[in-house]
Amino acid sequence: MADDLKDIAFEFLYFFARFEFALKVNGYLKKSDAGQPAEASWKLFREQWEGNYQITDAAASLIAANPKKQIVGAGGTLDFSPVAFADDSSTLARVTTLCQTVRNNLFHGGKSSPDGWDGPERTKMLLSLVLVILGELAATCDLNHDYTGYY
């Protein structure tokens, strides 16, 4: 993997982790009972903000880029499939789901192969778009900047 891709991949993973931490600190938790695991709830975040969400250029570009989700293919092989959305999915739901798909593909190795990184230019473009989107969401959705870090 080239150094420029390593750098943006690290920046992406760092910022994504900080963003999810900001979700938790701001009360977007899957479970809020004492003793439960502290997991970020993208669902609660979307429910609160989807009515006011205005799509940005970066978000529209991410939707157009159509990152795919890794699936199990025929005979147990690994394959990729478009992310399925319900007809009534909000734009914010689509954007955040695609952000998570990009994260999953990077973190879980879904876009690498024994011969090297698949599509480094596309990967850099997707990572860059998600970084912009997360910054936009943090700034416009009242997530405390102390927890997200970058901007």
mmCIF file of C-alpha atoms in Angstrom:
data_model
loop_
_atom_site.group_PDB
_atom_site.id
_atom_site.type_symbol
_atom_site.label_atom_id
_atom_site.label_comp_id
_atom_site.label_asym_id
_atom_site.label_seq_id
_atom_site.Cartn_x
_atom_site.Cartn_y
_atom_site.Cartn_z
ATOM 1 C CA MET A 1 0.000 0.000 0.000
ATOM 2 C CA ALA A 2 1.394 3.404 -0.971
ATOM 3 C CA ASP A 3 2.237 5.868 1.795
ATOM 4 C CA ASP A 4 -0.405 8.401 0.707
ATOM 5 C CA LEU A 5 -3.095 5.724 0.976
ATOM 6 C CA LYS A 6 -1.753 4.593 4.360
ATOM 7 C CA ASP A 7 -1.863 8.193 5.575
ATOM 8 C CA ILE A 8 -5.462 8.832 4.549
ATOM 9 C CA ALA A 9 -6.519 5.389 5.817
ATOM 10 C CA PHE A 10 -5.056 6.188 9.241
ATOM 11 C CA GLU A 11 -6.628 9.664 9.257
ATOM 12 C CA PHE A 12 -9.960 8.121 8.268
ATOM 13 C CA LEU A 13 -9.898 5.427 10.964
ATOM 14 C CA TYR A 14 -8.805 7.922 13.606
ATOM 15 C CA PHE A 15 -11.490 10.460 12.715
ATOM 16 C CA PHE A 16 -14.225 7.839 12.322
ATOM 17 C CA ALA A 17 -13.413 6.506 15.804
ATOM 18 C CA ARG A 18 -13.511 10.052 17.241
ATOM 19 C CA PHE A 19 -16.841 10.683 15.511
ATOM 20 C CA GLU A 20 -18.378 7.552 17.015
ATOM 21 C CA PHE A 21 -16.982 8.555 20.405
ATOM 22 C CA ALA A 22 -18.674 11.957 19.961
ATOM 23 C CA LEU A 23 -21.948 10.172 19.195
ATOM 24 C CA LYS A 24 -21.679 8.253 22.472
ATOM 25 C CA VAL A 25 -20.675 11.285 24.567
ATOM 26 C CA ASN A 26 -23.640 13.199 23.129
ATOM 27 C CA GLY A 27 -26.090 10.479 24.193
ATOM 28 C CA TYR A 28 -26.514 8.554 20.936
ATOM 29 C CA LEU A 29 -26.265 5.124 22.538
ATOM 30 C CA LYS A 30 -27.729 1.784 21.459
ATOM 31 C CA LYS A 31 -28.443 1.000 25.119
ATOM 32 C CA SER A 32 -28.417 3.481 27.969
ATOM 33 C CA ASP A 33 -28.875 1.183 30.988
ATOM 34 C CA ALA A 34 -25.995 1.010 33.461
ATOM 35 C CA GLY A 35 -23.687 -1.899 32.765
ATOM 36 C CA GLN A 36 -24.581 -2.160 29.065
ATOM 37 C CA PRO A 37 -21.873 -1.877 26.403
ATOM 38 C CA ALA A 38 -21.313 1.738 25.293
ATOM 39 C CA GLU A 39 -22.031 1.508 21.560
ATOM 40 C CA ALA A 40 -22.755 4.428 19.247
ATOM 41 C CA SER A 41 -26.285 4.519 17.851
ATOM 42 C CA TRP A 42 -26.271 5.840 14.324
ATOM 43 C CA LYS A 43 -30.002 5.082 14.285
ATOM 44 C CA LEU A 44 -30.769 7.543 17.109
ATOM 45 C CA PHE A 45 -28.513 10.124 15.480
ATOM 46 C CA ARG A 46 -30.356 9.781 12.165
ATOM 47 C CA GLU A 47 -33.767 9.918 13.824
ATOM 48 C CA GLN A 48 -32.924 13.210 15.511
ATOM 49 C CA TRP A 49 -31.310 14.908 12.523
ATOM 50 C CA GLU A 50 -32.877 13.474 9.349
ATOM 51 C CA GLY A 51 -35.675 16.050 9.259
ATOM 52 C CA ASN A 52 -33.180 18.924 9.115
ATOM 53 C CA TYR A 53 -30.484 17.274 7.020
ATOM 54 C CA GLN A 54 -29.518 19.039 3.814
ATOM 55 C CA ILE A 55 -27.469 16.952 1.415
ATOM 56 C CA THR A 56 -24.035 18.371 0.644
ATOM 57 C CA ASP A 57 -21.848 18.025 -2.429
ATOM 58 C CA ALA A 58 -19.680 15.461 -0.633
ATOM 59 C CA ALA A 59 -22.723 13.417 0.391
ATOM 60 C CA ALA A 60 -24.159 13.509 -3.138
ATOM 61 C CA SER A 61 -20.767 12.398 -4.481
ATOM 62 C CA LEU A 62 -20.652 9.492 -2.015
ATOM 63 C CA ILE A 63 -24.119 8.338 -3.073
ATOM 64 C CA ALA A 64 -23.114 8.600 -6.740
ATOM 65 C CA ALA A 65 -19.885 6.653 -6.086
ATOM 66 C CA ASN A 66 -22.051 3.791 -4.782
ATOM 67 C CA PRO A 67 -19.674 2.017 -2.391
ATOM 68 C CA LYS A 68 -20.588 -1.629 -2.249
ATOM 69 C CA LYS A 69 -20.941 -3.971 0.716
ATOM 70 C CA GLN A 70 -18.965 -7.186 0.979
ATOM 71 C CA ILE A 71 -21.150 -10.290 0.886
ATOM 72 C CA VAL A 72 -20.710 -14.037 0.744
ATOM 73 C CA GLY A 73 -21.044 -15.119 -2.852
ATOM 74 C CA ALA A 74 -21.700 -18.457 -4.509
ATOM 75 C CA GLY A 75 -19.642 -21.306 -3.126
ATOM 76 C CA GLY A 76 -18.504 -19.278 -0.114
ATOM 77 C CA THR A 77 -16.508 -16.789 -2.166
ATOM 78 C CA LEU A 78 -16.405 -13.131 -1.182
ATOM 79 C CA ASP A 79 -18.205 -10.711 -3.450
ATOM 80 C CA PHE A 80 -19.591 -7.177 -3.430
ATOM 81 C CA SER A 81 -23.170 -6.020 -3.750
ATOM 82 C CA PRO A 82 -24.817 -2.593 -3.800
ATOM 83 C CA VAL A 83 -26.097 -1.491 -0.405
ATOM 84 C CA ALA A 84 -29.856 -2.064 -0.258
ATOM 85 C CA PHE A 85 -32.074 0.703 1.100
ATOM 86 C CA ALA A 86 -35.768 0.688 1.884
ATOM 87 C CA ASP A 87 -37.765 2.957 -0.415
ATOM 88 C CA ASP A 88 -38.563 5.265 2.488
ATOM 89 C CA SER A 89 -34.930 5.617 3.668
ATOM 90 C CA SER A 90 -33.994 9.202 4.376
ATOM 91 C CA THR A 91 -31.064 10.829 2.630
ATOM 92 C CA LEU A 92 -29.242 10.993 5.964
ATOM 93 C CA ALA A 93 -29.785 7.250 6.454
ATOM 94 C CA ARG A 94 -28.339 6.552 3.015
ATOM 95 C CA VAL A 95 -25.335 8.811 3.563
ATOM 96 C CA THR A 96 -24.466 7.491 7.034
ATOM 97 C CA THR A 97 -24.948 3.871 5.946
ATOM 98 C CA LEU A 98 -22.570 4.411 3.033
ATOM 99 C CA CYS A 99 -20.058 6.071 5.398
ATOM 100 C CA GLN A 100 -20.223 2.962 7.582
ATOM 101 C CA THR A 101 -19.859 0.726 4.516
ATOM 102 C CA VAL A 102 -16.646 2.519 3.525
ATOM 103 C CA ARG A 103 -15.381 2.110 7.102
ATOM 104 C CA ASN A 104 -16.295 -1.592 7.174
ATOM 105 C CA ASN A 105 -14.600 -2.263 3.845
ATOM 106 C CA LEU A 106 -11.420 -0.564 5.035
ATOM 107 C CA PHE A 107 -11.356 -1.888 8.585
ATOM 108 C CA HIS A 108 -12.379 -5.450 7.800
ATOM 109 C CA GLY A 109 -10.144 -5.766 4.758
ATOM 110 C CA GLY A 110 -12.951 -5.816 2.245
ATOM 111 C CA LYS A 111 -11.027 -3.859 -0.337
ATOM 112 C CA SER A 112 -7.687 -5.610 -0.296
ATOM 113 C CA SER A 113 -6.332 -8.678 -2.007
ATOM 114 C CA PRO A 114 -3.147 -10.776 -1.956
ATOM 115 C CA ASP A 115 -1.899 -8.762 -4.953
ATOM 116 C CA GLY A 116 -2.258 -5.419 -3.184
ATOM 117 C CA TRP A 117 -4.871 -2.727 -2.595
ATOM 118 C CA ASP A 118 -7.808 -2.771 -4.993
ATOM 119 C CA GLY A 119 -8.459 0.575 -6.671
ATOM 120 C CA PRO A 120 -6.229 2.890 -4.601
ATOM 121 C CA GLU A 121 -7.491 6.054 -6.321
ATOM 122 C CA ARG A 122 -11.140 5.128 -5.751
ATOM 123 C CA THR A 123 -10.341 4.154 -2.168
ATOM 124 C CA LYS A 124 -8.654 7.515 -1.511
ATOM 125 C CA MET A 125 -11.640 9.295 -3.056
ATOM 126 C CA LEU A 126 -14.144 7.389 -0.875
ATOM 127 C CA LEU A 127 -12.112 7.929 2.302
ATOM 128 C CA SER A 128 -11.771 11.642 1.522
ATOM 129 C CA LEU A 129 -15.506 12.026 0.924
ATOM 130 C CA VAL A 130 -16.394 10.334 4.204
ATOM 131 C CA LEU A 131 -13.910 12.520 6.104
ATOM 132 C CA VAL A 132 -15.599 15.622 4.691
ATOM 133 C CA ILE A 133 -19.080 14.262 5.453
ATOM 134 C CA LEU A 134 -18.226 13.385 9.050
ATOM 135 C CA GLY A 135 -16.797 16.873 9.557
ATOM 136 C CA GLU A 136 -19.951 18.400 8.097
ATOM 137 C CA LEU A 137 -22.183 16.255 10.290
ATOM 138 C CA ALA A 138 -20.207 17.052 13.421
ATOM 139 C CA ALA A 139 -20.350 20.777 12.687
ATOM 140 C CA THR A 140 -24.031 20.960 11.769
ATOM 141 C CA CYS A 141 -25.466 18.430 14.213
ATOM 142 C CA ASP A 142 -24.161 19.872 17.472
ATOM 143 C CA LEU A 143 -21.531 17.210 18.137
ATOM 144 C CA ASN A 144 -18.994 18.642 20.534
ATOM 145 C CA HIS A 145 -15.824 19.579 18.646
ATOM 146 C CA ASP A 146 -13.711 18.573 21.661
ATOM 147 C CA TYR A 147 -14.602 14.958 20.916
ATOM 148 C CA THR A 148 -14.340 14.860 17.139
ATOM 149 C CA GLY A 149 -11.030 16.591 16.976
ATOM 150 C CA TYR A 150 -10.053 17.859 13.562
ATOM 151 C CA TYR A 151 -11.678 21.063 12.483
#
